[in-house]
């Protein structure tokens, strides 16, 4: 019998309207009880002292790339799962843009199996919408679901064909799964490598306009409304996209969306350094967009924050800006950036933090968890909200391409509990 | 060299004109003036950089810029190496930084870098001990071209303050236009960029220039016309329908030039597409200073190679741009 009592922490569980000093008892991988002063009532196999810490339902990152199969030099499921628990994530949803793509039952099953072997964070495959991510023919979505896929997406390749998306939405609706789209119009985005604006004009780098995202968001929302299916728009980056989503939600369209930590904390001005660690898709936008995204996070228009963890080994990433692959790692910094910038910086309540990083993703993907209700999985993240730490330069991830190296952040996972087991424990913070 | 350069110059690199002050730009032009005399001597060589090594690291085809830099280095008695290769993310699998570091290990003092990627020179300056001179990085900057344009303007018109300069052509894709814009604005000139809106985005107004799509309306107002080369490969795409139509709207013909001030000077960074952006009678006519530009290029590049060899590299700024601080505007 395995038994763990997380004692004396401030438990924040918005799904159950809980916010208070409570003890959490996890037994045999399940939450058994959340109540005051359980610690006083008896003896337990293992007790974690969470006094002064915040206890959240296990965090879930719904947009991660782990490069397995195909590019294990950049990341594997094992290294990614270890990076996840270090960052406080008890579960991650993995994009299918591997080599080969995860576009069939066996591919999804392989990732689930590798996740079990790694024994850290839970791994949920997101299956491809189209065979080989080619955007031409539907993948076997029901087979993918059987293999363990929790959603369908062509990852960083938006579905160009409107008819393709329409059919995918209908089919996914039948299977009670969400389609995740990263909206971008290829023609308008052209060969852009950064946001099209004042900075790209100065630097002479080809730009992707805000319109290249918003045109696709408009189209996708129209199709979500048409089909009545659940569409999730991933890594939204512009004020205009958010406004379109806000209006659609108001109309009752079944749409949800997420944003990344880097789009909440960096602007296109960072590209002036020509440092490829600031090259991401969609590109870093303007201060006005950052403000709008933060507003959307605070007012509930944004349903989740996801890292868009995209590992690239240094020899691929440390090249000329325009030749560098897009993407940054984020599993180990997302919690810190969000707590520093939004909780401390903007006074965001911790209930909202739990919503964005746990309850929201669980609801969008239909996962167990996202709450500490009795019977829920024993996945718990214990967070030090105030302790400051410095990012990098070393990471658990196999890749080091973080834009946050050297930043001092408040907010860090102290214990990450998966299946009732302590999957990660930080060194205790030095006294004083 | 007789005239000492102004005290303003302390840099080890020349990456672009945007980061320079007006004083620094003028110090290069002054130094160039001193070096220009050397070309008129019977022995056209000085020992200034004897024992130093200058390497031309060119990842893009270029004839005149490379020749101009080579000759400038040779006149300063430096040893010159040429490394020319195709532009891609790697050379035989080797990254830009590795390529440059390998060459630096041979004992190189100055890198002259031409590359299709914006920021290539900046990346090298961060990774090398040697001085770095940007000889063109994508559509970003081409500082020595702009400096020789400025030198020519000062030589012909004697001032910058109050001058109105039109830069005509494919501004959006042009490093020459960007470097000229920064240099001219810092020195007090007014700049209008002219061309079709597909090649001259309205956003250039945010840089402090005027944007026009009507050359005939601009012509009577300007003191300098800088006609940029039109890339024929862009015709028939969405940028512009044909070079014939481009010439009809934006080509500088003898007939059109009559609308301009009689003393206007006509510049072109070369190579010229005769009959496209500029008619032969204008390129060879009395208002043209195109060959003066080429001569100025040699003096300017001698000055730049000399100045960066004496400079020191500054520490990078402590605060990076684009990082929003938490709680901003809260």
XYZ file of C-alpha atoms in Angstrom:
762
model
C 0.000 0.000 0.000
C 1.334 3.417 -0.903
C 0.179 6.380 1.056
C 1.180 10.016 1.015
C -0.114 12.889 3.098
C 0.561 16.395 1.832
C 0.160 18.346 5.008
C -0.286 21.961 5.930
C -0.313 23.577 2.497
C -2.732 26.039 0.967
C -4.871 23.881 -1.298
C -6.221 25.703 -4.351
C -8.714 23.638 -6.367
C -11.003 25.878 -8.407
C -12.997 22.965 -9.840
C -14.332 22.317 -6.337
C -14.264 25.906 -5.127
C -11.589 25.044 -2.572
C -8.972 27.512 -1.365
C -7.664 27.003 2.153
C -5.212 25.351 4.493
C -5.946 21.658 4.071
C -4.241 18.310 4.044
C -4.404 16.070 0.983
C -4.284 12.302 1.413
C -3.305 10.198 -1.591
C -3.524 6.435 -1.393
C -2.878 3.829 -4.094
C -2.477 6.571 -6.679
C -5.777 8.244 -5.906
C -6.842 11.270 -3.942
C -8.670 9.871 -0.917
C -9.430 12.907 1.184
C -8.902 16.652 1.301
C -9.636 17.933 4.766
C -8.201 20.059 7.557
C -5.834 18.543 10.081
C -5.689 14.993 8.696
C -2.117 14.926 9.930
C -3.213 15.164 13.542
C -5.611 12.273 13.243
C -3.226 9.451 12.557
C 0.042 8.155 11.205
C 0.789 7.892 7.502
C 3.342 6.006 5.488
C 4.834 9.237 4.152
C 4.140 12.854 5.013
C 5.183 15.874 2.928
C 5.375 19.097 4.857
C 3.720 21.651 2.581
C 3.455 24.451 5.089
C 4.083 27.780 3.401
C 3.524 26.136 0.022
C 0.605 26.018 -2.389
C -0.935 22.665 -3.294
C -2.467 22.490 -6.767
C -4.135 19.724 -8.738
C -1.379 18.254 -10.906
C -0.410 20.654 -13.668
C -1.087 19.631 -17.276
C 0.787 21.027 -20.264
C -1.433 20.550 -23.296
C 1.074 21.493 -26.000
C 4.474 19.810 -25.925
C 6.796 18.368 -28.557
C 9.010 15.515 -27.377
C 10.713 14.476 -30.648
C 10.272 10.739 -30.128
C 10.261 8.913 -32.404
C 12.768 10.427 -34.789
C 14.862 13.143 -33.191
C 16.063 11.777 -29.901
C 19.139 14.044 -29.900
C 16.779 16.950 -29.240
C 14.461 15.221 -26.750
C 12.992 11.866 -25.862
C 9.811 11.001 -24.075
C 11.911 10.051 -21.043
C 13.895 13.297 -20.978
C 10.788 15.338 -21.718
C 8.810 13.599 -18.987
C 11.641 14.302 -16.522
C 11.721 17.959 -17.589
C 7.946 18.071 -17.163
C 7.948 16.952 -13.526
C 10.810 19.318 -12.746
C 8.576 22.088 -14.072
C 5.640 20.883 -11.968
C 3.736 19.139 -14.764
C 2.204 15.789 -13.912
C 0.894 15.214 -17.434
C 1.716 16.489 -20.902
C -0.081 16.218 -24.227
C 2.380 15.515 -27.005
C 2.086 16.895 -30.526
C 2.308 14.362 -33.380
C 5.006 16.143 -35.377
C 7.576 13.409 -34.841
C 9.442 11.393 -37.482
C 7.407 9.477 -38.487
C 4.338 11.424 -37.462
C 1.995 9.889 -34.901
C -0.833 9.265 -37.330
C -1.983 5.745 -36.422
C -2.923 3.578 -33.477
C 0.520 1.994 -33.159
C 2.251 5.390 -33.087
C 0.025 6.612 -30.276
C 0.431 3.375 -28.332
C 4.205 3.620 -28.659
C 4.233 7.058 -27.051
C 1.969 5.922 -24.225
C 4.242 2.937 -23.648
C 7.392 5.074 -23.648
C 5.686 7.369 -21.156
C 4.954 4.442 -18.865
C 8.553 3.254 -19.152
C 9.792 6.733 -18.262
C 7.552 6.702 -15.183
C 7.540 10.454 -14.694
C 4.781 12.696 -16.064
C 1.863 11.046 -17.819
C 2.134 11.168 -21.595
C -0.987 11.789 -23.655
C -0.504 11.557 -27.414
C -2.235 14.031 -29.674
C -2.809 12.207 -32.948
C -2.363 13.678 -36.399
C -5.459 14.963 -38.184
C -4.037 14.085 -41.580
C -1.923 11.155 -42.698
C 1.753 12.057 -42.444
C 0.718 15.600 -41.462
C 0.360 16.232 -45.172
C -3.034 17.880 -44.959
C -4.450 15.665 -47.724
C -6.262 12.672 -46.271
C -7.722 12.109 -42.815
C -5.696 9.878 -40.532
C -7.511 6.998 -38.820
C -8.819 9.138 -36.008
C -10.776 6.347 -34.316
C -7.663 4.141 -34.379
C -5.633 6.964 -32.881
C -8.208 7.308 -30.138
C -7.971 3.564 -29.460
C -4.192 3.964 -29.229
C -4.597 6.626 -26.571
C -4.814 9.904 -28.475
C -6.705 12.540 -26.497
C -7.015 15.083 -29.335
C -6.178 15.563 -32.991
C -3.876 18.156 -34.503
C -1.411 18.582 -37.310
C 0.843 20.310 -34.780
C 2.676 23.286 -36.138
C 1.221 22.697 -39.589
C -2.156 24.390 -39.777
C -4.756 22.647 -41.904
C -4.656 24.663 -45.102
C -7.765 23.170 -46.593
C -10.987 24.463 -45.112
C -12.779 21.317 -46.266
C -10.165 19.197 -44.515
C -10.776 21.018 -41.251
C -14.552 20.801 -41.685
C -14.385 17.033 -42.100
C -11.889 16.641 -39.258
C -14.161 18.599 -36.926
C -17.158 16.428 -37.818
C -15.222 13.199 -37.399
C -13.632 14.301 -34.137
C -17.045 15.329 -32.851
C -18.322 11.812 -33.476
C -15.364 10.519 -31.418
C -15.906 13.137 -28.712
C -12.430 14.566 -29.186
C -11.186 18.098 -29.781
C -9.297 19.317 -32.859
C -6.321 21.505 -31.968
C -5.291 23.968 -34.648
C -2.375 26.410 -34.680
C -3.918 29.026 -36.918
C -1.809 30.581 -39.646
C -2.492 31.377 -43.282
C 0.493 30.092 -45.271
C 0.146 32.532 -48.135
C 0.018 35.591 -45.920
C 2.743 34.312 -43.613
C 4.995 33.629 -46.641
C 8.565 33.051 -45.557
C 8.183 35.229 -42.489
C 10.532 34.550 -39.599
C 9.290 37.184 -37.144
C 6.348 39.485 -36.529
C 5.743 41.872 -39.405
C 6.015 45.321 -37.892
C 8.333 48.163 -37.085
C 11.108 45.855 -35.869
C 11.041 43.553 -38.908
C 11.110 46.653 -41.111
C 14.272 47.811 -39.370
C 15.985 44.421 -39.323
C 15.162 43.475 -42.905
C 13.790 40.122 -41.759
C 10.718 38.774 -43.549
C 7.652 39.239 -41.383
C 4.450 37.373 -40.619
C 1.629 39.809 -40.097
C -0.956 39.606 -37.351
C -3.429 39.216 -40.210
C -1.812 35.914 -41.229
C -3.042 34.496 -37.917
C -6.349 36.316 -37.731
C -7.490 35.334 -41.232
C -7.101 31.686 -40.223
C -8.766 32.205 -36.834
C -11.780 33.720 -38.614
C -12.046 30.808 -41.000
C -11.638 28.216 -38.278
C -14.234 29.837 -36.021
C -16.691 29.844 -38.904
C -16.154 26.113 -39.355
C -16.457 25.412 -35.636
C -19.779 27.208 -35.668
C -20.883 25.348 -38.773
C -20.064 21.899 -37.413
C -20.851 22.458 -33.749
C -17.634 20.609 -32.969
C -15.115 21.565 -30.301
C -12.190 23.486 -31.789
C -9.164 24.437 -29.753
C -6.966 27.212 -31.122
C -3.444 26.753 -29.803
C -0.808 29.393 -29.031
C -2.846 32.451 -29.931
C -0.559 35.452 -30.291
C -2.406 38.574 -31.408
C -4.886 41.001 -29.897
C -7.056 40.570 -32.987
C -7.223 36.773 -32.680
C -8.303 37.061 -29.083
C -11.019 39.529 -29.977
C -12.367 37.158 -32.643
C -12.395 34.295 -30.126
C -14.083 36.452 -27.498
C -16.895 37.275 -29.911
C -17.261 33.637 -30.993
C -17.442 32.436 -27.398
C -20.102 35.024 -26.734
C -22.069 33.599 -29.642
C -21.804 30.123 -28.131
C -19.282 28.629 -30.546
C -17.477 25.648 -28.959
C -14.023 27.163 -29.052
C -11.230 27.184 -26.493
C -7.743 28.606 -26.769
C -4.328 28.664 -25.118
C -1.381 31.042 -25.069
C 2.294 30.439 -24.293
C 4.405 31.958 -21.516
C 6.765 33.569 -24.033
C 3.938 35.367 -25.796
C 2.940 36.751 -22.398
C 6.407 38.019 -21.523
C 8.409 38.885 -24.650
C 7.924 41.145 -27.658
C 9.378 41.351 -31.166
C 11.899 43.899 -29.870
C 13.855 40.919 -28.496
C 14.675 39.868 -32.081
C 16.899 42.946 -32.434
C 19.620 40.789 -30.890
C 19.239 38.349 -33.838
C 19.400 35.645 -31.169
C 17.568 32.570 -32.541
C 16.275 31.723 -29.054
C 13.676 34.415 -29.783
C 12.529 32.711 -32.981
C 9.180 31.080 -32.310
C 5.967 30.220 -34.126
C 3.799 32.226 -34.033
C 6.360 35.016 -33.747
C 6.759 37.255 -30.708
C 4.365 40.147 -31.247
C 4.096 43.703 -29.958
C 3.586 45.091 -26.466
C -0.020 45.808 -27.408
C -0.567 42.128 -28.199
C 1.115 41.069 -24.956
C -1.224 43.360 -23.017
C -4.262 41.959 -24.831
C -3.198 38.352 -24.164
C -2.697 39.099 -20.476
C -6.118 40.707 -20.363
C -7.573 37.590 -21.972
C -5.788 35.374 -19.458
C -7.163 37.405 -16.569
C -10.729 37.762 -17.881
C -11.177 34.106 -18.824
C -11.130 34.377 -22.616
C -7.956 32.299 -22.563
C -8.670 28.772 -21.317
C -5.155 27.452 -20.776
C -1.481 28.300 -20.790
C 0.698 25.767 -22.595
C 4.471 25.793 -22.982
C 4.697 24.858 -26.679
C 7.892 23.108 -25.553
C 9.960 22.741 -28.741
C 13.421 21.312 -28.106
C 16.170 21.946 -30.669
C 19.780 20.957 -30.070
C 22.309 23.826 -30.146
C 23.850 22.896 -33.487
C 20.457 23.307 -35.123
C 19.369 26.410 -33.221
C 22.590 28.478 -32.960
C 22.702 29.569 -36.591
C 21.634 32.634 -38.547
C 18.211 33.779 -37.343
C 16.434 33.077 -40.620
C 17.869 29.554 -40.879
C 17.149 28.559 -37.274
C 14.177 26.297 -36.527
C 11.333 27.919 -34.621
C 10.541 27.094 -31.042
C 11.788 27.231 -27.475
C 11.757 24.832 -24.570
C 9.298 25.694 -21.837
C 8.453 22.767 -19.571
C 10.847 23.885 -16.845
C 10.054 27.620 -16.977
C 6.327 27.900 -17.679
C 5.225 27.803 -14.039
C 7.855 30.346 -12.978
C 7.153 32.764 -15.831
C 3.404 32.597 -15.219
C 3.707 33.086 -11.456
C 6.265 35.886 -11.816
C 4.509 37.796 -14.587
C 0.874 37.170 -13.799
C 0.519 36.248 -10.121
C 3.149 38.640 -8.774
C 3.145 41.063 -11.723
C -0.587 41.420 -12.288
C -2.162 40.140 -9.115
C -3.706 37.094 -10.797
C -5.424 34.888 -8.180
C -3.998 31.411 -7.583
C -7.390 29.921 -8.476
C -6.875 31.315 -11.970
C -3.364 29.835 -12.049
C -4.799 26.405 -11.221
C -7.485 26.919 -13.820
C -5.035 27.810 -16.620
C -2.461 25.121 -15.871
C -4.611 22.256 -14.638
C -8.407 22.407 -14.645
C -8.554 24.157 -18.047
C -6.352 21.709 -19.967
C -8.083 18.747 -18.286
C -11.474 20.019 -19.366
C -10.389 20.860 -22.927
C -8.801 17.449 -23.505
C -11.299 15.484 -21.401
C -8.598 14.155 -19.064
C -8.955 12.820 -15.568
C -7.436 15.227 -13.088
C -7.522 18.966 -13.016
C -9.038 18.647 -9.558
C -8.285 17.116 -6.160
C -11.702 15.532 -5.736
C -11.703 12.183 -3.909
C -11.223 9.535 -6.570
C -9.199 11.839 -8.811
C -5.734 10.697 -9.903
C -3.074 11.228 -7.262
C -1.386 13.910 -9.303
C -0.495 16.934 -7.229
C 1.880 19.864 -7.712
C 3.255 21.559 -4.611
C 4.460 25.054 -5.462
C 6.679 27.593 -3.762
C 5.074 30.774 -5.024
C 7.527 33.266 -3.508
C 10.969 31.665 -3.647
C 13.201 33.233 -6.293
C 15.394 31.155 -8.561
C 17.528 31.775 -11.629
C 16.746 30.032 -14.914
C 19.338 27.747 -16.531
C 21.728 27.575 -18.180
C 21.396 23.824 -17.589
C 18.070 22.077 -18.070
C 16.750 18.570 -17.532
C 15.521 18.729 -21.121
C 18.036 17.465 -23.661
C 17.879 20.848 -25.379
C 18.757 24.207 -23.876
C 16.969 26.612 -26.241
C 15.217 28.734 -23.648
C 14.645 32.467 -24.053
C 14.541 32.838 -20.266
C 18.100 31.811 -19.332
C 19.399 34.147 -16.647
C 15.969 35.414 -15.622
C 15.145 35.504 -11.947
C 11.674 34.150 -11.352
C 9.539 33.665 -8.277
C 7.504 30.483 -8.450
C 8.755 26.936 -8.743
C 7.531 23.386 -8.229
C 8.764 22.049 -4.876
C 7.220 18.595 -5.219
C 5.623 16.993 -8.227
C 3.500 14.015 -7.246
C 2.421 11.585 -9.965
C 0.274 8.533 -9.203
C 0.777 9.252 -5.526
C 4.564 8.986 -5.871
C 7.007 11.865 -5.534
C 8.254 12.135 -9.119
C 10.270 15.262 -8.434
C 11.457 17.035 -5.290
C 13.412 20.286 -5.452
C 16.378 20.853 -3.211
C 15.011 22.686 -0.224
C 15.474 26.400 -0.669
C 18.390 27.751 1.356
C 17.325 29.257 4.630
C 17.092 33.034 4.935
C 46.819 60.233 -44.369
C 47.002 63.805 -43.136
C 43.746 64.477 -41.292
C 43.322 62.736 -37.985
C 39.853 61.207 -37.578
C 37.491 62.838 -35.119
C 37.797 61.439 -31.655
C 34.299 59.931 -31.847
C 35.349 56.515 -33.185
C 36.010 53.802 -30.588
C 34.248 50.759 -32.081
C 35.800 47.495 -33.130
C 32.996 46.641 -35.571
C 30.966 48.363 -38.222
C 27.678 46.492 -38.239
C 25.292 49.191 -39.424
C 24.582 52.889 -39.427
C 21.538 52.646 -37.174
C 23.710 52.155 -34.105
C 26.126 54.993 -34.973
C 25.897 58.610 -33.871
C 26.120 61.485 -36.348
C 29.577 62.190 -34.897
C 30.731 58.651 -35.585
C 29.450 58.780 -39.159
C 31.199 62.087 -39.770
C 34.411 60.729 -38.269
C 34.398 57.973 -40.905
C 33.714 60.462 -43.703
C 36.552 62.692 -42.443
C 38.944 59.772 -42.301
C 37.863 58.759 -45.807
C 38.680 62.232 -47.054
C 42.204 61.794 -45.738
C 42.579 58.439 -47.444
C 41.176 59.720 -50.742
C 44.420 61.601 -51.357
C 46.371 58.375 -51.480
C 44.701 57.443 -54.758
C 46.195 60.523 -56.383
C 49.795 59.808 -55.358
C 52.399 58.136 -57.536
C 52.814 55.347 -54.974
C 49.249 54.555 -53.996
C 49.971 52.650 -50.824
C 50.532 53.434 -47.146
C 51.927 51.134 -44.443
C 49.067 51.735 -41.979
C 47.918 48.107 -41.658
C 51.176 46.337 -42.532
C 51.222 42.894 -40.919
C 47.466 42.860 -40.396
C 45.217 40.319 -42.108
C 41.852 41.206 -43.605
C 39.599 38.388 -44.782
C 36.712 38.863 -47.166
C 34.158 36.316 -45.975
C 31.530 36.387 -48.709
C 28.556 34.035 -48.583
C 26.854 35.858 -51.423
C 28.179 36.612 -54.882
C 29.606 40.099 -55.120
C 32.211 41.552 -57.417
C 32.493 45.244 -56.826
C 32.135 45.305 -53.033
C 34.688 42.538 -52.638
C 37.120 44.156 -55.081
C 36.683 47.505 -53.388
C 37.409 46.049 -49.943
C 40.382 44.054 -51.278
C 41.927 47.081 -52.923
C 41.264 49.225 -49.848
C 43.024 46.673 -47.632
C 45.934 46.365 -50.058
C 46.418 50.127 -50.177
C 46.729 50.024 -46.400
C 49.373 47.251 -46.831
C 47.245 44.595 -45.124
C 47.349 40.971 -46.269
C 44.049 39.983 -47.860
C 42.350 36.598 -47.889
C 39.272 35.829 -49.944
C 36.700 33.277 -48.893
C 33.703 33.125 -51.183
C 31.032 30.482 -51.016
C 27.356 29.946 -51.599
C 24.819 31.198 -49.132
C 23.203 28.472 -47.121
C 22.785 27.551 -43.498
C 26.031 25.630 -43.551
C 29.166 25.271 -45.639
C 29.943 21.564 -45.989
C 27.915 21.026 -42.826
C 29.812 23.681 -40.907
C 27.923 26.558 -39.301
C 28.671 30.207 -39.967
C 30.244 30.611 -36.536
C 32.471 27.545 -36.937
C 33.566 28.641 -40.404
C 34.550 32.069 -39.131
C 36.270 30.749 -36.008
C 38.362 28.396 -38.108
C 39.509 31.233 -40.303
C 40.119 33.458 -37.284
C 42.423 30.799 -35.861
C 44.768 31.481 -38.793
C 45.364 34.910 -37.322
C 42.859 37.278 -38.882
C 42.421 40.860 -37.657
C 39.414 42.044 -39.646
C 36.487 40.106 -41.098
C 34.592 41.715 -43.963
C 31.318 39.785 -44.084
C 28.679 39.532 -46.790
C 25.758 37.207 -46.093
C 22.130 36.763 -47.151
C 20.924 36.522 -43.541
C 20.159 39.691 -41.597
C 22.247 39.747 -38.428
C 25.063 37.535 -39.788
C 27.694 40.192 -39.064
C 26.235 40.845 -35.609
C 26.344 37.132 -34.793
C 29.999 36.976 -35.822
C 30.924 40.062 -33.832
C 29.569 38.331 -30.732
C 31.593 35.207 -31.417
C 34.925 36.514 -32.699
C 37.792 38.478 -31.229
C 38.593 39.995 -34.617
C 36.945 43.172 -35.877
C 33.866 42.678 -38.057
C 32.786 44.892 -40.940
C 29.348 44.268 -42.372
C 29.540 44.236 -46.163
C 25.808 43.559 -46.464
C 23.576 41.261 -44.381
C 20.383 40.337 -46.171
C 17.956 43.237 -46.316
C 19.282 44.630 -43.026
C 22.252 46.954 -43.553
C 25.064 47.721 -45.972
C 26.875 50.423 -44.050
C 29.867 51.025 -46.334
C 27.563 51.523 -49.327
C 25.591 54.152 -47.417
C 28.812 55.777 -46.193
C 30.114 56.099 -49.726
C 26.763 57.540 -50.771
C 27.002 60.058 -47.920
C 30.597 60.832 -48.848
C 29.556 61.511 -52.431
C 26.652 63.731 -51.361
C 28.931 65.770 -49.107
C 31.539 66.001 -51.859
C 29.008 67.247 -54.411
C 26.588 69.315 -52.316
C 28.688 70.197 -49.268
C 26.057 69.547 -46.632
C 23.292 67.254 -45.347
C 21.187 69.602 -43.275
C 18.128 70.642 -45.255
C 18.785 68.308 -48.187
C 15.928 66.210 -49.525
C 16.924 62.756 -50.768
C 14.637 60.374 -52.653
C 15.497 56.675 -52.590
C 13.618 54.944 -55.396
C 13.021 51.233 -55.906
C 12.641 48.021 -53.966
C 12.985 49.612 -50.529
C 11.512 46.688 -48.609
C 14.188 44.242 -49.723
C 17.046 46.753 -49.719
C 19.878 46.934 -47.208
C 21.237 49.928 -49.120
C 17.998 51.817 -48.509
C 17.961 51.032 -44.781
C 21.567 52.098 -44.201
C 21.018 55.251 -46.245
C 17.874 56.085 -44.292
C 19.666 55.879 -40.921
C 22.703 57.830 -42.111
C 20.761 60.590 -43.843
C 18.313 61.078 -40.984
C 21.078 61.264 -38.399
C 22.875 63.899 -40.463
C 19.774 66.054 -40.819
C 18.552 65.282 -44.342
C 14.950 64.631 -45.283
C 14.297 61.266 -46.936
C 11.443 60.118 -49.165
C 11.274 56.480 -50.232
C 9.527 55.900 -53.555
C 8.163 52.825 -55.289
C 5.057 50.654 -55.578
C 3.419 49.793 -52.225
C 4.266 46.119 -52.711
C 7.966 47.062 -52.586
C 7.709 50.144 -50.362
C 5.621 49.231 -47.317
C 3.871 52.142 -45.636
C 5.431 51.058 -42.363
C 8.692 52.710 -43.433
C 7.079 55.953 -42.262
C 7.679 54.676 -38.712
C 11.420 54.971 -39.374
C 11.055 58.720 -39.897
C 10.955 58.919 -43.693
C 8.192 59.922 -46.061
C 6.664 57.241 -48.223
C 5.520 58.013 -51.760
C 4.215 55.935 -54.624
C 4.402 58.813 -57.142
C 7.876 59.540 -58.481
C 6.721 62.416 -60.699
C 5.322 64.262 -57.688
C 8.536 63.805 -55.697
C 11.000 64.704 -58.476
C 10.725 68.528 -58.347
C 11.389 68.588 -54.592
C 14.582 66.629 -54.229
C 18.311 67.392 -54.268
C 19.438 63.773 -54.561
C 17.913 60.823 -56.431
C 19.237 57.436 -55.370
C 17.946 54.877 -57.873
C 18.120 51.318 -56.535
C 18.565 48.256 -58.658
C 15.369 46.369 -59.414
C 15.722 42.614 -59.164
C 14.332 41.283 -62.399
C 13.512 38.018 -60.655
C 10.809 39.820 -58.738
C 8.899 40.793 -61.884
C 5.891 38.729 -62.819
C 5.397 37.832 -59.174
C 3.061 39.620 -56.840
C 5.666 42.357 -56.279
C 5.200 44.022 -59.671
C 3.718 42.794 -62.924
C 6.577 43.508 -65.340
C 9.768 45.527 -65.619
C 8.134 47.494 -68.461
C 5.367 48.645 -66.157
C 7.900 49.381 -63.414
C 9.933 51.539 -65.799
C 6.808 53.400 -66.924
C 5.968 54.299 -63.324
C 9.346 54.548 -61.563
C 12.150 54.447 -64.158
C 14.324 57.564 -64.335
C 14.298 58.590 -67.996
C 15.779 61.747 -69.527
C 12.272 63.021 -70.095
C 11.281 62.468 -66.491
C 14.494 64.002 -65.160
C 13.413 67.340 -66.684
C 10.905 67.612 -63.850
C 13.733 67.636 -61.290
C 15.900 70.551 -60.179
C 18.661 71.140 -62.745
C 21.388 70.588 -60.134
C 19.937 67.337 -58.789
C 22.499 64.555 -58.416
C 21.620 61.044 -59.566
C 23.111 58.105 -57.691
C 22.965 54.336 -58.142
C 24.654 51.670 -56.005
C 25.137 49.386 -59.032
C 25.016 47.115 -60.790
C 22.770 49.110 -63.131
C 19.877 47.636 -65.081
C 20.097 50.086 -67.936
C 16.654 50.836 -69.245
C 14.856 49.502 -66.184
C 15.311 51.742 -63.159
C 17.531 54.202 -64.977
C 17.844 55.140 -68.648
C 21.315 55.114 -70.237
C 21.195 58.832 -71.009
C 20.645 59.556 -67.317
C 23.217 57.082 -66.029
C 25.828 58.641 -68.320
C 24.462 62.185 -68.169
C 25.689 65.345 -66.429
C 23.655 64.787 -63.248
C 25.031 61.294 -62.674
C 27.631 60.796 -59.944
C 27.660 57.026 -60.219
C 31.379 56.667 -60.944
C 32.233 59.165 -58.188
C 30.422 56.813 -55.837
C 32.680 53.939 -56.878
C 35.797 56.037 -56.236
C 34.417 57.171 -52.883
C 33.837 53.543 -51.966
C 37.547 52.852 -51.960
C 38.329 55.778 -49.641
C 35.461 54.969 -47.320
C 36.497 51.315 -47.029
C 40.102 52.264 -46.317
C 38.807 54.525 -43.543
C 36.570 51.808 -42.115
C 39.281 49.137 -42.148
C 41.646 51.568 -40.450
C 39.155 52.693 -37.802
C 37.901 49.234 -36.754
C 41.530 48.087 -36.470
C 42.057 50.764 -33.842
C 38.755 50.284 -32.013
C 37.729 48.281 -29.006
C 34.634 46.191 -28.608
C 32.007 47.565 -26.269
C 30.205 45.505 -23.704
C 26.723 44.478 -24.770
C 23.871 46.415 -23.165
C 22.798 45.006 -19.815
C 19.095 45.271 -20.571
C 17.855 43.420 -23.621
C 15.020 44.986 -25.585
C 11.735 43.176 -25.923
C 11.654 41.802 -22.417
C 8.544 43.012 -20.703
C 9.020 43.466 -17.021
C 6.381 41.897 -14.817
C 3.833 44.338 -13.562
C 4.423 46.765 -16.408
C 1.383 48.954 -16.987
C -0.436 47.264 -14.148
